[in-house]
CSV table of C-alpha atoms in Angstrom, one decimal:
chain,number,residue,atom,x,y,z
A,1,VAL,CA,0.0,0.0,0.0
A,2,GLN,CA,1.5,3.4,-1.1
A,3,ASN,CA,1.5,6.1,1.6
A,4,GLY,CA,1.4,9.8,1.2
A,5,SER,CA,5.2,10.1,1.0
A,6,GLY,CA,5.3,7.8,-2.0
A,7,HIS,CA,6.8,4.9,0.0
A,8,PHE,CA,5.1,1.6,0.4
A,9,ALA,CA,3.8,0.8,3.8
A,10,ARG,CA,3.7,-2.8,5.0
A,11,THR,CA,0.2,-4.4,5.1
A,12,ALA,CA,-0.6,-6.7,8.0
A,13,SER,CA,-1.1,-10.3,7.0
A,14,VAL,CA,-4.5,-12.0,7.6
A,15,SER,CA,-3.1,-14.0,10.5
A,16,GLU,CA,-1.8,-10.8,12.2
A,17,ARG,CA,-5.2,-9.1,11.7
A,18,THR,CA,-6.9,-12.1,13.2
A,19,ARG,CA,-4.6,-12.1,16.2
A,20,THR,CA,-5.6,-8.5,17.0
A,21,MET,CA,-9.2,-9.5,17.0
A,22,LEU,CA,-8.8,-12.5,19.4
A,23,PRO,CA,-10.1,-12.1,23.0
A,24,SER,CA,-7.9,-12.2,26.0
A,25,PRO,CA,-6.7,-15.8,26.5
A,26,SER,CA,-7.4,-15.6,30.3
A,27,LEU,CA,-10.7,-17.5,30.0
A,28,LEU,CA,-9.2,-20.6,28.5
A,29,ALA,CA,-5.9,-20.2,30.3
A,30,THR,CA,-7.6,-20.4,33.7
A,31,ASP,CA,-7.5,-23.9,35.3
A,32,TRP,CA,-11.3,-24.2,35.9
A,33,ASN,CA,-11.0,-27.5,37.6
A,34,GLU,CA,-8.7,-25.9,40.2
A,35,GLU,CA,-11.2,-23.1,40.5
A,36,TRP,CA,-13.9,-25.7,41.1
A,37,LYS,CA,-11.8,-27.5,43.7
A,38,SER,CA,-11.4,-24.2,45.6
A,39,LEU,CA,-15.2,-23.6,45.4
A,40,GLN,CA,-15.8,-27.1,46.9
A,41,ALA,CA,-13.3,-26.5,49.7
A,42,ALA,CA,-15.3,-23.5,50.8
A,43,ARG,CA,-18.6,-25.4,50.8
A,44,ARG,CA,-20.2,-27.8,53.3
A,45,PRO,CA,-18.9,-31.4,53.1
A,46,ALA,CA,-20.1,-33.5,50.2
A,47,ASP,CA,-23.1,-35.7,50.8
A,48,ASP,CA,-22.6,-38.9,52.7
A,49,PRO,CA,-24.2,-42.0,51.1
A,50,ARG,CA,-25.7,-42.8,54.6
A,51,ALA,CA,-27.8,-39.7,54.4
A,52,TRP,CA,-29.3,-40.9,51.1
A,53,ASP,CA,-29.7,-44.4,52.5
A,54,GLN,CA,-32.0,-42.9,55.2
A,55,ARG,CA,-34.2,-41.1,52.7
A,56,ALA,CA,-34.3,-43.9,50.1
A,57,HIS,CA,-37.5,-45.5,51.2
A,58,HIS,CA,-39.4,-42.3,50.6
A,59,PHE,CA,-38.7,-42.1,46.8
A,60,LYS,CA,-41.3,-43.1,44.3
A,61,PRO,CA,-39.4,-43.6,41.0
A,62,ARG,CA,-42.4,-44.9,39.1
A,63,GLU,CA,-43.9,-41.4,39.4
A,64,THR,CA,-42.3,-39.3,36.7
A,65,HIS,CA,-41.9,-35.7,38.1
A,66,PRO,CA,-41.8,-32.7,35.8
A,67,TYR,CA,-38.0,-32.3,36.1
A,68,ALA,CA,-37.4,-35.9,35.1
A,69,ALA,CA,-39.8,-35.6,32.2
A,70,SER,CA,-38.0,-32.4,31.0
A,71,PHE,CA,-34.6,-34.1,31.2
A,72,LEU,CA,-35.8,-37.1,29.1
A,73,GLU,CA,-37.5,-34.9,26.6
A,74,LEU,CA,-34.3,-32.9,26.0
A,75,ALA,CA,-32.0,-36.0,25.9
A,76,HIS,CA,-33.8,-37.7,23.0
A,77,ILE,CA,-32.5,-41.2,24.1
A,78,GLU,CA,-33.6,-43.8,21.6
A,79,PRO,CA,-35.2,-47.2,22.5
A,80,GLY,CA,-32.5,-49.9,22.3
A,81,GLU,CA,-29.7,-47.6,23.3
A,82,ARG,CA,-27.4,-48.5,26.2
A,83,VAL,CA,-27.4,-45.8,28.9
A,84,LEU,CA,-25.1,-45.1,31.8
A,85,ASP,CA,-27.1,-43.3,34.5
A,86,MET,CA,-24.5,-42.1,37.0
A,87,GLY,CA,-25.9,-41.0,40.4
A,88,CYS,CA,-29.2,-42.8,39.4
A,89,GLY,CA,-30.8,-42.5,42.9
A,90,ALA,CA,-34.0,-44.6,43.1
A,91,GLY,CA,-34.4,-44.6,39.3
A,92,SER,CA,-36.4,-41.5,38.4
A,93,LEU,CA,-34.7,-41.7,35.0
A,94,ALA,CA,-33.6,-45.3,34.8
A,95,ILE,CA,-37.1,-46.8,35.1
A,96,PRO,CA,-38.8,-44.6,32.4
A,97,LEU,CA,-35.7,-45.2,30.1
A,98,ALA,CA,-36.1,-49.0,30.6
A,99,LEU,CA,-39.9,-48.7,30.0
A,100,GLN,CA,-39.2,-47.1,26.7
A,101,GLY,CA,-36.9,-50.0,25.7
A,102,SER,CA,-33.4,-48.7,26.6
A,103,SER,CA,-30.8,-50.8,28.5
A,104,VAL,CA,-29.6,-49.0,31.6
A,105,LEU,CA,-26.5,-49.3,33.7
A,106,ALA,CA,-27.7,-47.6,36.9
A,107,CYS,CA,-24.9,-46.5,39.3
A,108,ASP,CA,-25.0,-44.8,42.7
A,109,PHE,CA,-23.0,-44.6,45.9
A,110,SER,CA,-26.1,-45.3,48.1
A,111,PRO,CA,-26.8,-49.0,48.5
A,112,ALA,CA,-30.3,-48.2,49.8
A,113,MET,CA,-31.2,-46.2,46.7
A,114,LEU,CA,-30.1,-49.1,44.5
A,115,ASP,CA,-32.2,-51.4,46.6
A,116,VAL,CA,-35.3,-49.2,45.9
A,117,LEU,CA,-34.5,-49.1,42.3
A,118,GLU,CA,-34.1,-52.9,42.0
A,119,ARG,CA,-37.5,-53.4,43.8
A,120,GLU,CA,-39.2,-50.8,41.6
A,121,SER,CA,-37.7,-52.3,38.5
A,122,CYS,CA,-39.3,-55.7,39.4
A,123,ILE,CA,-42.7,-54.1,40.0
A,124,THR,CA,-42.6,-52.4,36.6
A,125,GLU,CA,-41.2,-55.6,35.0
A,126,VAL,CA,-38.0,-54.0,33.6
A,127,ALA,CA,-35.5,-55.7,35.9
A,128,ASP,CA,-34.0,-57.4,32.9
A,129,GLN,CA,-33.2,-54.1,31.3
A,130,ILE,CA,-31.6,-52.4,34.4
A,131,GLU,CA,-28.2,-53.4,35.8
A,132,THR,CA,-27.3,-51.7,39.1
A,133,LYS,CA,-23.8,-51.0,40.3
A,134,LEU,CA,-22.5,-49.5,43.6
A,135,LEU,CA,-20.2,-46.8,42.3
A,136,ALA,CA,-19.0,-43.3,43.3
A,137,TRP,CA,-17.5,-40.6,41.2
A,138,ASP,CA,-14.0,-41.0,42.7
A,139,ASP,CA,-13.9,-44.8,42.2
A,140,ASP,CA,-11.9,-46.4,39.4
A,141,TRP,CA,-14.5,-47.0,36.8
A,142,ASN,CA,-12.4,-49.3,34.7
A,143,THR,CA,-11.8,-51.5,37.7
A,144,ALA,CA,-15.6,-51.4,38.3
A,145,GLY,CA,-16.2,-52.8,34.8
A,146,ILE,CA,-17.2,-49.6,32.9
A,147,ALA,CA,-15.0,-49.9,29.8
A,148,ASP,CA,-14.3,-47.1,27.4
A,149,LYS,CA,-17.1,-46.6,24.8
A,150,SER,CA,-19.3,-49.3,26.6
A,151,VAL,CA,-22.5,-47.3,26.4
A,152,ASP,CA,-24.2,-45.2,23.8
A,153,VAL,CA,-25.2,-42.4,26.2
A,154,ALA,CA,-23.9,-41.3,29.6
A,155,ILE,CA,-26.1,-39.1,31.9
A,156,ALA,CA,-25.6,-37.5,35.3
A,157,SER,CA,-28.7,-35.8,36.5
A,158,ARG,CA,-28.2,-33.4,39.4
A,159,SER,CA,-25.6,-35.9,40.7
A,160,ILE,CA,-22.1,-34.6,40.1
A,161,ALA,CA,-20.8,-34.3,43.7
A,162,THR,CA,-17.0,-34.5,43.5
A,163,ARG,CA,-14.0,-32.3,44.0
A,164,ASP,CA,-12.6,-33.4,40.6
A,165,LEU,CA,-15.2,-32.0,38.1
A,166,LYS,CA,-12.9,-32.5,35.1
A,167,GLY,CA,-12.3,-36.1,36.2
A,168,ALA,CA,-16.1,-36.7,36.4
A,169,LEU,CA,-16.6,-35.2,32.9
A,170,THR,CA,-13.8,-37.2,31.5
A,171,LYS,CA,-15.2,-40.4,32.8
A,172,LEU,CA,-18.6,-39.7,31.3
A,173,ASP,CA,-16.9,-38.7,28.0
A,174,LEU,CA,-14.8,-41.9,27.8
A,175,ALA,CA,-17.7,-44.2,28.6
A,176,ALA,CA,-20.1,-42.8,26.0
A,177,ARG,CA,-20.1,-43.5,22.2
A,178,ARG,CA,-22.8,-41.0,21.1
A,179,ARG,CA,-23.7,-38.3,23.6
A,180,CYS,CA,-23.3,-37.1,27.2
A,181,TYR,CA,-26.0,-35.3,29.2
A,182,ILE,CA,-25.6,-33.6,32.6
A,183,THR,CA,-27.4,-31.1,34.8
A,184,LEU,CA,-25.8,-28.6,37.2
A,185,VAL,CA,-27.3,-25.7,39.0
A,186,ALA,CA,-27.6,-22.4,37.3
A,187,GLY,CA,-28.0,-19.5,39.8
A,188,PRO,CA,-28.1,-19.9,43.5
A,189,SER,CA,-27.6,-23.2,45.2
A,190,PRO,CA,-30.7,-25.4,45.4
A,191,HIS,CA,-30.2,-25.4,49.2
A,192,HIS,CA,-31.0,-21.6,49.3
A,193,ASP,CA,-34.3,-19.8,49.0
A,194,PRO,CA,-33.6,-16.4,47.4
A,195,VAL,CA,-37.1,-15.1,48.4
A,196,ILE,CA,-36.4,-15.7,52.1
A,197,MET,CA,-32.8,-14.5,51.9
A,198,ASN,CA,-33.8,-11.2,50.3
A,199,ALA,CA,-36.7,-10.8,52.8
A,200,ILE,CA,-34.4,-11.0,55.8
A,201,GLY,CA,-31.6,-8.9,54.3
A,202,GLU,CA,-29.1,-11.7,53.7
A,203,PRO,CA,-26.9,-11.9,50.5
A,204,VAL,CA,-27.7,-14.6,48.0
A,205,VAL,CA,-24.6,-16.4,46.7
A,206,VAL,CA,-24.9,-17.3,43.0
A,207,SER,CA,-22.6,-20.2,42.3
A,208,ASN,CA,-23.5,-21.1,38.7
A,209,ASP,CA,-21.9,-24.5,39.0
A,210,PHE,CA,-22.7,-25.2,35.3
A,211,ALA,CA,-20.2,-22.5,34.2
A,212,TYR,CA,-17.3,-24.5,35.5
A,213,ALA,CA,-18.4,-27.6,33.6
A,214,PHE,CA,-18.9,-25.5,30.4
A,215,ALA,CA,-15.4,-24.0,30.6
A,216,ILE,CA,-13.8,-27.3,31.4
A,217,LEU,CA,-15.5,-28.9,28.4
A,218,LEU,CA,-14.2,-26.2,26.2
A,219,GLY,CA,-10.7,-26.8,27.5
A,220,MET,CA,-11.2,-30.5,26.6
A,221,ASN,CA,-12.0,-29.4,23.0
A,222,ARG,CA,-15.7,-30.3,23.3
A,223,LEU,CA,-18.5,-28.1,22.0
A,224,PRO,CA,-21.1,-28.2,24.9
A,225,GLU,CA,-24.6,-27.1,24.3
A,226,ILE,CA,-26.8,-25.6,27.0
A,227,THR,CA,-30.5,-25.2,27.7
A,228,TYR,CA,-32.3,-24.8,31.0
A,229,ILE,CA,-34.8,-26.8,33.1
A,230,ARG,CA,-36.8,-24.7,35.6
A,231,SER,CA,-37.9,-26.9,38.5
A,232,PRO,CA,-40.5,-25.5,40.9
A,233,ARG,CA,-40.4,-26.6,44.6
A,234,ARG,CA,-42.8,-26.2,47.4
A,235,ASP,CA,-41.0,-26.5,50.7
A,236,THR,CA,-43.0,-28.1,53.5
A,237,PHE,CA,-42.5,-28.6,57.3
A,238,GLU,CA,-44.2,-30.2,60.2
A,239,SER,CA,-43.8,-27.2,62.5
A,240,ILE,CA,-42.3,-23.7,62.6
A,241,ASP,CA,-39.4,-25.0,64.7
A,242,GLU,CA,-38.6,-27.6,61.9
A,243,ALA,CA,-38.8,-24.8,59.3
A,244,LEU,CA,-36.5,-22.6,61.4
A,245,GLU,CA,-34.0,-25.3,61.8
A,246,ALA,CA,-34.1,-26.2,58.1
A,247,CYS,CA,-33.9,-22.6,56.8
A,248,SER,CA,-31.2,-21.7,59.3
A,249,ARG,CA,-28.9,-24.0,57.3
A,250,MET,CA,-29.0,-21.5,54.5
A,251,LEU,CA,-27.1,-19.0,56.7
A,252,ASP,CA,-23.4,-18.8,57.4
A,253,GLN,CA,-22.8,-18.3,61.1
A,254,PRO,CA,-25.9,-16.1,61.6
A,255,GLU,CA,-26.3,-13.6,64.4
A,256,LYS,CA,-29.2,-13.8,66.8
A,257,SER,CA,-30.9,-10.8,65.1
A,258,THR,CA,-30.8,-12.7,61.7
A,259,ILE,CA,-32.4,-15.8,63.3
A,260,ALA,CA,-35.1,-13.5,64.8
A,261,ARG,CA,-35.8,-12.0,61.4
A,262,LEU,CA,-36.0,-15.5,59.9
A,263,GLN,CA,-38.4,-16.7,62.6
A,264,LEU,CA,-40.6,-13.7,62.1
A,265,TYR,CA,-40.7,-14.3,58.3
A,266,LEU,CA,-41.6,-17.9,58.8
A,267,GLU,CA,-44.4,-17.1,61.3
A,268,ASN,CA,-45.9,-14.8,58.7
A,269,HIS,CA,-45.4,-16.9,55.6
A,270,LEU,CA,-46.1,-20.5,56.6
A,271,VAL,CA,-49.6,-21.7,55.7
A,272,PRO,CA,-51.5,-25.0,56.0
A,273,ASN,CA,-50.5,-27.5,53.3
A,274,PRO,CA,-53.5,-29.2,51.7
A,275,HIS,CA,-51.2,-32.0,50.4
A,276,ALA,CA,-49.7,-33.0,53.7
A,277,GLY,CA,-48.6,-36.6,53.7
A,278,GLU,CA,-48.2,-36.9,50.0
A,279,PRO,CA,-44.8,-37.6,48.4
A,280,GLY,CA,-42.7,-34.4,48.1
A,281,SER,CA,-40.1,-33.5,45.5
A,282,LYS,CA,-37.3,-34.9,47.7
A,283,GLY,CA,-39.0,-38.2,48.3
A,284,LYS,CA,-40.0,-37.3,51.9
A,285,PRO,CA,-43.7,-37.0,52.7
A,286,GLN,CA,-44.9,-33.4,52.7
A,287,GLY,CA,-45.4,-31.7,56.0
A,288,GLY,CA,-48.5,-30.0,57.4
A,289,LEU,CA,-47.1,-26.4,56.7
A,290,MET,CA,-45.8,-24.9,53.5
A,291,LEU,CA,-44.3,-21.6,52.5
A,292,ASP,CA,-46.7,-19.3,50.7
A,293,HIS,CA,-44.4,-19.1,47.6
A,294,ILE,CA,-43.0,-21.6,45.1
A,295,ARG,CA,-39.2,-21.7,44.9
A,296,THR,CA,-37.8,-22.3,41.4
A,297,VAL,CA,-34.4,-24.0,41.0
A,298,THR,CA,-32.9,-23.6,37.5
A,299,TRP,CA,-30.7,-26.4,36.2
A,300,ALA,CA,-28.4,-26.1,33.2
A,301,PHE,CA,-28.8,-29.0,30.9
A,302,ILE,CA,-25.5,-29.5,29.2
A,303,SER,CA,-24.9,-31.9,26.3
A,304,TRP,CA,-21.9,-32.7,24.1
A,305,ASN,CA,-20.5,-35.3,21.7
A,306,PRO,CA,-17.8,-37.4,23.4
A,307,VAL,CA,-14.4,-38.1,22.1
A,308,ALA,CA,-14.5,-40.7,19.3
């Protein structure tokens, strides 16, 4: 290119122009798995399988709840496909998948949950299509018999509870031939009620767990896709004291004045529950009192094609 002085100025090459347009590399240069580990270290301890064992008998996996129906609708799993359901619980996904004709390897770290699943699979006459396995995220999956590319689809619905998120995603990726599907929370923790927290003047921590998985998958050279499942919840309790104890767990070292505000809020916003005794969203029978608002938890539904 000739400039005003009659000399020829150097023209930047296409690659140089492209470099100037690239965003800062800090996003992909960040070790998001280490960031995830730091986040987990600051949280309460991971769930103990014994806690789930105690709740297992309340679960009714034959009743397909709206969340499970939404997950299955988004996943588009075909009859005849082999599915790994990691963190299967009592079978809210495994049983409908088997009923549609899929073969399911259902894995969980809670023996009691697997017992419920096995019993329910017999009642629904799909026991021949569901294989159960006691397995945790941090176990050696190859030693446990889950070979690479041994299933068509790998799913983990609201069940990724591990300090090593990249390790968990890699295990799903290696196991699946066609597709992987997971859900992680988008927005505040499902253990928090933003309506209550805002009402008593406490901050709401937005963790957005799914963002860590998305960034890690990009670093693994996957192309994750995201949509969202909005899951309404109606929290119920047997008494104001039970509600106060449960809701206090949302607070980090609360002062007496904060507990007093929380108790006043509950006294004004707990109403009789017309569905007391019926199964609740967490498997436990509903209490006689319920909050006068519905809490909505948003889950990010992430899918990707695994490594060939």
